[in-house]
Amino acid sequence: MKFLRFIRQYGPVAKNDNMYDETIRRSAKRNGVEPIKFEHPAEHEILGCFSDDASPLVSVILTGTAGDGKTHLLREVWQKLGGDIELWSSDNPYLQHSLDLKGGTSKTVHFIRDLSGWAPQQGLEWEHDKLELIQKFCESIYEENPADIFLIAANDGQLVESWQRLPSSHMVNRTRDLFEELLVEDKQSIKGVCLKFFNLSRLGSAELFTRVCKAFIEHEGWATCYQESTGDDDTFGVNCPVRHNYELLKDELVCSRIRCLIELCDHCDLHLPIRQLLLLLSNAVLGHPDCPDNMMRPKDIPEIIRNKKSCRASLYNNVFGANLSENRRRAISIFDYFDRFQIGYETSNRIDNILIYGDSEKCLNDSFKEFIANDTFYGADESYCSIRNRYIEGSEEDTDAPKEFLDLLISQRRGLFFKIPHDKSHELKLWDLTVFRYAGDYLHDVLEPLCEEKTIRRAIRSRLVTGLNRIFTGMLVNSDRELLLATSGNFSQAKISRVLKDRLSVEPRHGERITVTLNEKGRAQVEVHLSKEITASWELNLIRFEFLSRVATEGALPASFSKECYEDVLAFKSRLLAAHQKRTKLDGVEDDPSHLGLNLISISKQGVPEDRFVEVTI
Amino acid sequence: MSEYLQTRLPSAAKVAPSMWVDEAIWGHRYHDEQNPWLTFLEFLNVFAHEKEKGRALDEVNGFNTLSYTPYRRLHLRNLLFNNPKIGIISEKETADESLWKEWQEQLQNVQGAIDPNFEYLRSRFNGPEAFKDFAEIISLLKSTALELNTNKRWSSKFVFPYGVDCLYEDLNKDAKTNDRNFFGRTGEMLYLILCRSAQKERVRELLTSHLFFQDSGFNKLARALQPEDGETSKSQLKDSFLPYISHPIYDALSEDWVALLELEVPGYDIFPHLVNIAAFHLMQYQLRVAKDILNRTEPLRIVCEIVAPKKTLVRELSCDDYQQNNLLSTEAVTAYIEAIEDSDEWQQAIQQPGAFVNCKEILENKVRWGSDYEGATTPEDLIKTLRDDCRKRHKQHVANVHRTYGKDIGLISKRGTIRLRYAPNDDFLKCLIFANVSKRMELHRFQYLLWEKYGLIFGDKEAEQVLSSDVFDKKSFQSNARRLEQRLTSLGLVKRLSDGCAYVLNPHSKSIS
């Protein structure tokens, strides 16, 4: 069971060797297993920068969060260029390689594989030779065919910070501004600069997860585990929770639900590096609150089975880091992000009825059986039923049962999130199990069609327009065919806006139209076309979508949302007003100097906005 | 002693008040009942008048010679704020003509109304439902009026400053004479500060080209509610006073206003930020001058708490800083009087015969006080009475400026606790970003700038520099900085790249759009 020990090292254990590319390989060697391998989505493009037909060669910077795979990719390049692997194994953060090119020329490739390890510590002076090298780098990227090219791997923060600590000079400042522009504006290159910039944190984590998960579950180590297991109640036997968790993970439904969560994180700009994804998988399979480091070791398992503690190893809980202490969990970004969905704490009456009365109520019985009773591992066992009965009967002295039962409910709700099949997710309102009740619509009715280059359903677009109109006017309007551009007169951010500037058509009309599209970063956006030339767009992330959907369907501003979404929408209105002003200017409409007309909106009982035109002679 | 304190400008000839201490230290004058918006309005009144005369932000006749005549606009004000029946009348389903008639008739009974001749309105509204149109316009302008202290009498209510035709002075309750309750001259001080600031030309240029001076639709609307000859005030306002020729705050304020006015913000949206930043600088000016008078050389410190769910060390420090800063102005007043007492002039006077008379003369010259003095005729009693009276007077208004302005602009609050402290709200934070980040700025640099420029402390790096090691707690400040980042991120004003690097963004920067 060396393999289990090895994958445990990817998890949230105190000494996790498998955090760094360098140590993973050592630890794999020691355990005699292959590390988890898959092709990084950017690998092809990065290696392509150094292929023979990539001319001219340019410098490359790999940046991203810790655990994004920078060192790994750099090593791939090193190997590809014929670098000495022994040299790579040294701890030197700076390596050099001479590259012979066709035609008898050669170039020096400088590898700075860890900028923070190479640059002097905060407060120390830069050494002369390092300064010279940096200077060379700064100059080389502005040359047409430089003799030196650089490969630098650095966390983006370190990159900016190192450059800030460099003695100021024209070239240094110029390069720093360049980095800022590349980073903040998510660019890969800038015209006239011989530099390719790969920000690995901008890659979709969902795509990474698909690859990581596939490599994880298809690893040959699992086959060995099956072979090595000796009895049903032994490690990796039929009753072993690790084996069960592994098999659950292989289930398309479970995997796809995890992927959904990660995809939603992507669309909230919460990036999860590879290291975090591996940690998630390792913890999902091996997590158990009663073991050292809250992760099962092969030798712990027989005892867990004997003591009937297998249910505490539930993958459904482990995915959310529930096996870890609260402090530990909060410190790990993937669990922190997943926590924001509040899965386990959010619910609907329907769901809770199934969980509580499912085995006695006839109409709920089928669902109860399907999702709870049939799950002999993590479903409703005897202890669940007995505590539930105590909870329902609820005597005053019995203060433990409610608490205990509510905790059990949390894990059962989590289980349901992974068990409700796709075809029932609508009926059972799967996403009511999260705080984002409209996340399902967002995934399936917004992202999915957009990724397939289709348009989104009219009903969804109407809902968004209604939501926008309600915020724009501050009134409970129901119009979804036109966007109402209204102001209060003095502030574009006012709560109630009665002065109607214009109505913009949702369907195409004289160049006006409102669409939902993907932007260049692959994020959904609302695009308002005011004319052929003038467009204003607004990124439609999950939170904004949820907010507008609730405003449109439930009316009032959802109290659980902070002011931020509301202000976001108002800021968008400001931009639309500015765009509208621009259009008016371009149209060359002259104001009548003797009259002033105003459209004032009021709202009819049906929620239809009515405007009253008031004219004043001036 | 700071250099600027050496040359205090002389006040104009004998003017009120009769105790020239607060005024000599800071200017004529701070008034806590004049909230930041009213200060801004008063400023606009002055600026618009001086612009009209072709001398905006120039003290052409020398320092402290400003003199201006504000508008009254009694018709507009009556229509908007002393017109209680208009709503009810416009609801009636009778002919338009009779609505006008009924409205005019009831005006006779409205208290404080002036010369109820509103005939001119009839030519301004010509639609079939002219009266209803008129009522709609009134309700619209009223709905956007500045909601400052709703209990105020109608003659102290103000329409939003859409343009010059919306400007007028504060009047007393009979609407006949100028009143200093809400236009207490702080706006004049603001005007003089900008007159003497480094970037006054640019401020003038930007303000003059702002929508406010472009006769916008809403300004026209306000004009349409007034007769052709808008009455000007009978009051000739003068005796404005700002004691120092230059001060770093003057320049910082002009710099911030320029930054704000250069942003691409639609309509009047920049006004609240101009108001907040001006009030913030006025507050800083009070604190910094007080510190200099007290000869305290350590930098001004404003530890800010980003509200935490639980009590934190940062909150404690913030409360302490608030309390210490809140005492500064009163201490400065005491020190100012002590300096008179310590002066050679005073010391010689008390040694010589007729000490009391001589000392009284000194005080009459220096602080214009003493003619009504009726206490014991000893120099000691005399100066003690002055000290007590000064402190008393100071506490009534000027000492409250730090607290009231701080609360009004969203820097000071009790949120989540029972003690006042520096706990900036979102609007205030936004204002700081809009005024200081031209396009984007690395978050740590931004925090450092706030410290350097305003003395505001959020993060551990700045706190470590000024706090003694026994009160400094790195962790608390780090979490405070983290909360700051979260707040700004949720406002869409910070973009985090990865664990080590975040940028503050200004969405209104010209270069972005």
Tab-separated table of N, CA and C in Angstrom, chain B residues 397-495:
chain	number	residue	atom	x	y	z
B	397	HIS	N	-18.347	74.871	19.222
B	397	HIS	CA	-18.409	74.550	17.798
B	397	HIS	C	-17.117	73.983	17.221
B	398	VAL	N	-16.055	74.768	17.367
B	398	VAL	CA	-14.831	74.415	16.632
B	398	VAL	C	-14.269	73.057	17.060
B	399	ALA	N	-14.388	72.775	18.342
B	399	ALA	CA	-13.834	71.512	18.819
B	399	ALA	C	-14.591	70.310	18.269
B	400	ASN	N	-15.812	70.538	17.778
B	400	ASN	CA	-16.614	69.409	17.289
B	400	ASN	C	-16.344	69.066	15.836
B	401	VAL	N	-15.547	69.919	15.204
B	401	VAL	CA	-15.361	69.733	13.758
B	401	VAL	C	-14.758	68.365	13.447
B	402	HIS	N	-13.746	67.997	14.195
B	402	HIS	CA	-13.101	66.706	13.966
B	402	HIS	C	-14.115	65.573	14.005
B	403	ARG	N	-14.966	65.594	15.006
B	403	ARG	CA	-15.937	64.510	15.148
B	403	ARG	C	-17.038	64.585	14.087
B	404	THR	N	-17.643	65.768	13.946
B	404	THR	CA	-18.796	65.835	13.035
B	404	THR	C	-18.376	65.655	11.579
B	405	TYR	N	-17.294	66.294	11.192
B	405	TYR	CA	-16.844	66.093	9.813
B	405	TYR	C	-16.454	64.633	9.598
B	406	GLY	N	-15.723	64.104	10.557
B	406	GLY	CA	-15.285	62.721	10.443
B	406	GLY	C	-16.467	61.778	10.276
B	407	LYS	N	-17.537	62.044	11.034
B	407	LYS	CA	-18.724	61.191	10.911
B	407	LYS	C	-19.403	61.418	9.568
B	408	ASP	N	-19.512	62.685	9.185
B	408	ASP	CA	-20.217	62.994	7.941
B	408	ASP	C	-19.541	62.385	6.718
B	409	ILE	N	-18.234	62.359	6.722
B	409	ILE	CA	-17.561	61.840	5.525
B	409	ILE	C	-17.357	60.331	5.601
B	410	GLY	N	-17.729	59.729	6.719
B	410	GLY	CA	-17.638	58.275	6.800
B	410	GLY	C	-16.298	57.771	7.305
B	411	LEU	N	-15.539	58.626	7.990
B	411	LEU	CA	-14.274	58.154	8.549
B	411	LEU	C	-14.441	57.712	9.992
B	412	ILE	N	-15.287	58.433	10.719
B	412	ILE	CA	-15.442	58.130	12.143
B	412	ILE	C	-16.800	57.487	12.375
B	413	SER	N	-16.825	56.434	13.149
B	413	SER	CA	-18.114	55.806	13.442
B	413	SER	C	-18.053	54.977	14.706
B	414	LYS	N	-19.250	54.618	15.161
B	414	LYS	CA	-19.353	53.770	16.339
B	414	LYS	C	-19.714	52.349	15.937
B	415	ARG	N	-19.818	52.123	14.648
B	415	ARG	CA	-20.305	50.841	14.154
B	415	ARG	C	-19.750	49.647	14.930
B	416	GLY	N	-20.627	48.841	15.443
B	416	GLY	CA	-20.210	47.612	16.113
B	416	GLY	C	-19.639	47.801	17.507
B	417	THR	N	-19.682	49.010	18.046
B	417	THR	CA	-19.129	49.231	19.369
B	417	THR	C	-19.822	50.440	19.985
B	418	ILE	N	-19.387	50.858	21.161
B	418	ILE	CA	-20.047	52.032	21.718
B	418	ILE	C	-19.131	53.245	21.713
B	419	ARG	N	-17.886	53.012	21.277
B	419	ARG	CA	-16.953	54.137	21.275
B	419	ARG	C	-16.664	54.607	19.860
B	420	LEU	N	-16.454	55.898	19.743
B	420	LEU	CA	-16.118	56.435	18.434
B	420	LEU	C	-14.692	56.055	18.069
B	421	ARG	N	-14.490	55.818	16.819
B	421	ARG	CA	-13.147	55.505	16.357
B	421	ARG	C	-13.070	55.753	14.863
B	422	TYR	N	-11.882	55.591	14.317
B	422	TYR	CA	-11.739	55.715	12.872
B	422	TYR	C	-12.068	54.371	12.239
B	423	ALA	N	-13.204	54.311	11.594
B	423	ALA	CA	-13.615	53.066	10.933
B	423	ALA	C	-14.240	53.444	9.604
B	424	PRO	N	-13.421	53.690	8.607
B	424	PRO	CA	-13.915	54.249	7.349
B	424	PRO	C	-14.948	53.365	6.664
B	425	ASN	N	-15.950	54.002	6.080
B	425	ASN	CA	-16.955	53.238	5.334
B	425	ASN	C	-16.566	53.190	3.848
B	426	ASP	N	-17.384	52.478	3.081
B	426	ASP	CA	-17.042	52.258	1.677
B	426	ASP	C	-16.908	53.561	0.892
B	427	ASP	N	-17.805	54.492	1.148
B	427	ASP	CA	-17.759	55.731	0.380
B	427	ASP	C	-16.457	56.481	0.611
B	428	PHE	N	-16.030	56.460	1.853
B	428	PHE	CA	-14.790	57.170	2.156
B	428	PHE	C	-13.599	56.488	1.487
B	429	LEU	N	-13.593	55.168	1.539
B	429	LEU	CA	-12.491	54.437	0.907
B	429	LEU	C	-12.464	54.683	-0.598
B	430	LYS	N	-13.651	54.689	-1.183
B	430	LYS	CA	-13.738	54.957	-2.616
B	430	LYS	C	-13.146	56.315	-2.934
B	431	CYS	N	-13.521	57.270	-2.096
B	431	CYS	CA	-13.065	58.627	-2.301
B	431	CYS	C	-11.534	58.690	-2.283
B	432	LEU	N	-10.924	57.969	-1.348
B	432	LEU	CA	-9.467	57.954	-1.256
B	432	LEU	C	-8.847	57.367	-2.525
B	433	ILE	N	-9.473	56.325	-3.027
B	433	ILE	CA	-8.931	55.694	-4.239
B	433	ILE	C	-9.085	56.623	-5.437
B	434	PHE	N	-10.275	57.185	-5.583
B	434	PHE	CA	-10.503	58.050	-6.742
B	434	PHE	C	-9.536	59.233	-6.737
B	435	ALA	N	-9.209	59.722	-5.553
B	435	ALA	CA	-8.351	60.903	-5.483
B	435	ALA	C	-6.874	60.563	-5.602
B	436	ASN	N	-6.514	59.324	-5.398
B	436	ASN	CA	-5.082	59.019	-5.314
B	436	ASN	C	-4.544	58.005	-6.309
B	437	VAL	N	-5.426	57.256	-6.920
B	437	VAL	CA	-4.941	56.246	-7.855
B	437	VAL	C	-5.321	56.700	-9.256
B	438	SER	N	-4.321	57.016	-10.051
B	438	SER	CA	-4.705	57.568	-11.352
B	438	SER	C	-5.152	56.463	-12.295
B	439	LYS	N	-4.539	55.316	-12.188
B	439	LYS	CA	-5.018	54.195	-13.010
B	439	LYS	C	-5.018	52.940	-12.151
B	440	ARG	N	-3.861	52.581	-11.676
B	440	ARG	CA	-3.777	51.458	-10.754
B	440	ARG	C	-2.540	51.644	-9.898
B	441	MET	N	-2.556	51.001	-8.752
B	441	MET	CA	-1.430	51.132	-7.846
B	441	MET	C	-1.361	49.859	-7.021
B	442	GLU	N	-0.169	49.406	-6.798
B	442	GLU	CA	-0.005	48.188	-6.014
B	442	GLU	C	-0.540	48.468	-4.597
B	443	LEU	N	-1.231	47.506	-4.030
B	443	LEU	CA	-1.958	47.727	-2.779
B	443	LEU	C	-1.074	48.228	-1.635
B	444	HIS	N	0.117	47.650	-1.500
B	444	HIS	CA	0.986	48.105	-0.410
B	444	HIS	C	1.434	49.535	-0.621
B	445	ARG	N	1.686	49.852	-1.887
B	445	ARG	CA	2.096	51.219	-2.161
B	445	ARG	C	0.963	52.189	-1.837
B	446	PHE	N	-0.230	51.759	-2.140
B	446	PHE	CA	-1.396	52.589	-1.850
B	446	PHE	C	-1.521	52.827	-0.348
B	447	GLN	N	-1.358	51.756	0.418
B	447	GLN	CA	-1.451	51.903	1.874
B	447	GLN	C	-0.359	52.828	2.395
B	448	TYR	N	0.821	52.709	1.798
B	448	TYR	CA	1.906	53.568	2.246
B	448	TYR	C	1.606	55.026	1.917
B	449	LEU	N	1.035	55.230	0.746
B	449	LEU	CA	0.688	56.598	0.340
B	449	LEU	C	-0.343	57.213	1.284
B	450	LEU	N	-1.318	56.416	1.685
B	450	LEU	CA	-2.341	56.930	2.603
B	450	LEU	C	-1.714	57.348	3.924
B	451	TRP	N	-0.721	56.585	4.314
B	451	TRP	CA	-0.036	56.906	5.553
B	451	TRP	C	0.775	58.195	5.388
B	452	GLU	N	1.530	58.242	4.305
B	452	GLU	CA	2.412	59.380	4.106
B	452	GLU	C	1.633	60.678	3.925
B	453	LYS	N	0.543	60.577	3.174
B	453	LYS	CA	-0.174	61.793	2.814
B	453	LYS	C	-1.165	62.219	3.892
B	454	TYR	N	-1.862	61.255	4.473
B	454	TYR	CA	-2.938	61.613	5.407
B	454	TYR	C	-2.719	61.103	6.832
B	455	GLY	N	-1.703	60.297	7.031
B	455	GLY	CA	-1.514	59.714	8.366
B	455	GLY	C	-2.437	58.544	8.646
B	456	LEU	N	-3.110	58.033	7.613
B	456	LEU	CA	-4.028	56.906	7.821
B	456	LEU	C	-3.234	55.601	7.878
B	457	ILE	N	-3.533	54.779	8.861
B	457	ILE	CA	-2.812	53.517	9.009
B	457	ILE	C	-3.783	52.347	8.939
B	458	PHE	N	-3.507	51.439	8.013
B	458	PHE	CA	-4.330	50.234	7.903
B	458	PHE	C	-3.499	48.978	8.153
B	459	GLY	N	-2.302	48.939	7.562
B	459	GLY	CA	-1.552	47.686	7.559
B	459	GLY	C	-0.390	47.655	8.537
B	460	ASP	N	0.241	46.492	8.622
B	460	ASP	CA	1.301	46.292	9.612
B	460	ASP	C	2.577	47.073	9.282
B	461	LYS	N	2.860	47.238	7.988
B	461	LYS	CA	4.111	47.906	7.632
B	461	LYS	C	4.130	49.344	8.149
B	462	GLU	N	3.015	50.027	7.966
B	462	GLU	CA	2.956	51.418	8.408
B	462	GLU	C	2.868	51.483	9.925
B	463	ALA	N	2.061	50.576	10.490
B	463	ALA	CA	1.876	50.591	11.940
B	463	ALA	C	3.201	50.360	12.658
B	464	GLU	N	3.993	49.459	12.106
B	464	GLU	CA	5.262	49.129	12.732
B	464	GLU	C	6.181	50.352	12.819
B	465	GLN	N	6.070	51.217	11.833
B	465	GLN	CA	6.937	52.401	11.822
B	465	GLN	C	6.631	53.373	12.953
B	466	VAL	N	5.368	53.452	13.345
B	466	VAL	CA	5.019	54.507	14.295
B	466	VAL	C	4.624	54.017	15.678
B	467	LEU	N	4.215	52.774	15.773
B	467	LEU	CA	3.756	52.312	17.077
B	467	LEU	C	4.932	51.766	17.871
B	468	SER	N	4.864	51.963	19.156
B	468	SER	CA	5.916	51.395	19.979
B	468	SER	C	5.710	49.889	20.045
B	469	SER	N	6.803	49.168	20.299
B	469	SER	CA	6.736	47.713	20.166
B	469	SER	C	5.771	47.085	21.169
B	470	ASP	N	5.488	47.766	22.281
B	470	ASP	CA	4.593	47.130	23.255
B	470	ASP	C	3.128	47.194	22.847
B	471	VAL	N	2.755	48.116	21.961
B	471	VAL	CA	1.359	48.110	21.506
B	471	VAL	C	1.206	47.539	20.104
B	472	PHE	N	2.317	47.439	19.376
B	472	PHE	CA	2.208	46.955	18.007
B	472	PHE	C	1.997	45.449	17.970
B	473	ASP	N	0.990	45.042	17.240
B	473	ASP	CA	0.746	43.616	17.090
B	473	ASP	C	0.587	43.326	15.603
B	474	LYS	N	1.594	42.675	15.077
B	474	LYS	CA	1.656	42.467	13.629
B	474	LYS	C	0.404	41.774	13.107
B	475	LYS	N	0.007	40.740	13.824
B	475	LYS	CA	-1.110	39.927	13.333
B	475	LYS	C	-2.395	40.741	13.177
B	476	SER	N	-2.699	41.552	14.202
B	476	SER	CA	-3.944	42.325	14.135
B	476	SER	C	-3.935	43.251	12.943
B	477	PHE	N	-2.785	43.875	12.695
B	477	PHE	CA	-2.738	44.800	11.570
B	477	PHE	C	-2.775	44.066	10.241
B	478	GLN	N	-2.174	42.881	10.246
B	478	GLN	CA	-2.244	42.098	9.012
B	478	GLN	C	-3.685	41.721	8.692
B	479	SER	N	-4.426	41.314	9.715
B	479	SER	CA	-5.828	40.966	9.412
B	479	SER	C	-6.617	42.208	9.042
B	480	ASN	N	-6.265	43.329	9.652
B	480	ASN	CA	-6.939	44.569	9.286
B	480	ASN	C	-6.703	44.878	7.810
B	481	ALA	N	-5.456	44.715	7.382
B	481	ALA	CA	-5.131	44.978	5.978
B	481	ALA	C	-5.853	43.987	5.073
B	482	ARG	N	-5.985	42.757	5.571
B	482	ARG	CA	-6.691	41.755	4.770
B	482	ARG	C	-8.162	42.148	4.607
B	483	ARG	N	-8.740	42.638	5.716
B	483	ARG	CA	-10.141	43.067	5.622
B	483	ARG	C	-10.291	44.246	4.672
B	484	LEU	N	-9.282	45.125	4.711
B	484	LEU	CA	-9.316	46.262	3.774
B	484	LEU	C	-9.346	45.735	2.344
B	485	GLU	N	-8.478	44.782	2.100
B	485	GLU	CA	-8.425	44.241	0.739
B	485	GLU	C	-9.749	43.592	0.350
B	486	GLN	N	-10.310	42.834	1.292
B	486	GLN	CA	-11.588	42.172	0.981
B	486	GLN	C	-12.668	43.199	0.662
B	487	ARG	N	-12.694	44.247	1.481
B	487	ARG	CA	-13.707	45.286	1.251
B	487	ARG	C	-13.528	45.898	-0.126
B	488	LEU	N	-12.284	46.248	-0.433
B	488	LEU	CA	-12.037	46.901	-1.717
B	488	LEU	C	-12.289	45.944	-2.871
B	489	THR	N	-11.965	44.676	-2.665
B	489	THR	CA	-12.232	43.697	-3.716
B	489	THR	C	-13.726	43.603	-3.966
B	490	SER	N	-14.481	43.582	-2.871
B	490	SER	CA	-15.929	43.446	-3.054
B	490	SER	C	-16.506	44.687	-3.720
B	491	LEU	N	-15.811	45.801	-3.635
B	491	LEU	CA	-16.286	46.998	-4.327
B	491	LEU	C	-15.756	47.054	-5.764
B	492	GLY	N	-15.009	46.010	-6.126
B	492	GLY	CA	-14.459	45.972	-7.475
B	492	GLY	C	-13.292	46.921	-7.654
B	493	LEU	N	-12.647	47.299	-6.567
B	493	LEU	CA	-11.582	48.290	-6.662
B	493	LEU	C	-10.206	47.679	-6.439
B	494	VAL	N	-10.179	46.388	-6.130
B	494	VAL	CA	-8.883	45.726	-6.005
B	494	VAL	C	-8.899	44.474	-6.853
B	495	LYS	N	-7.805	44.266	-7.556
B	495	LYS	CA	-7.681	43.041	-8.312
B	495	LYS	C	-6.486	42.286	-7.757
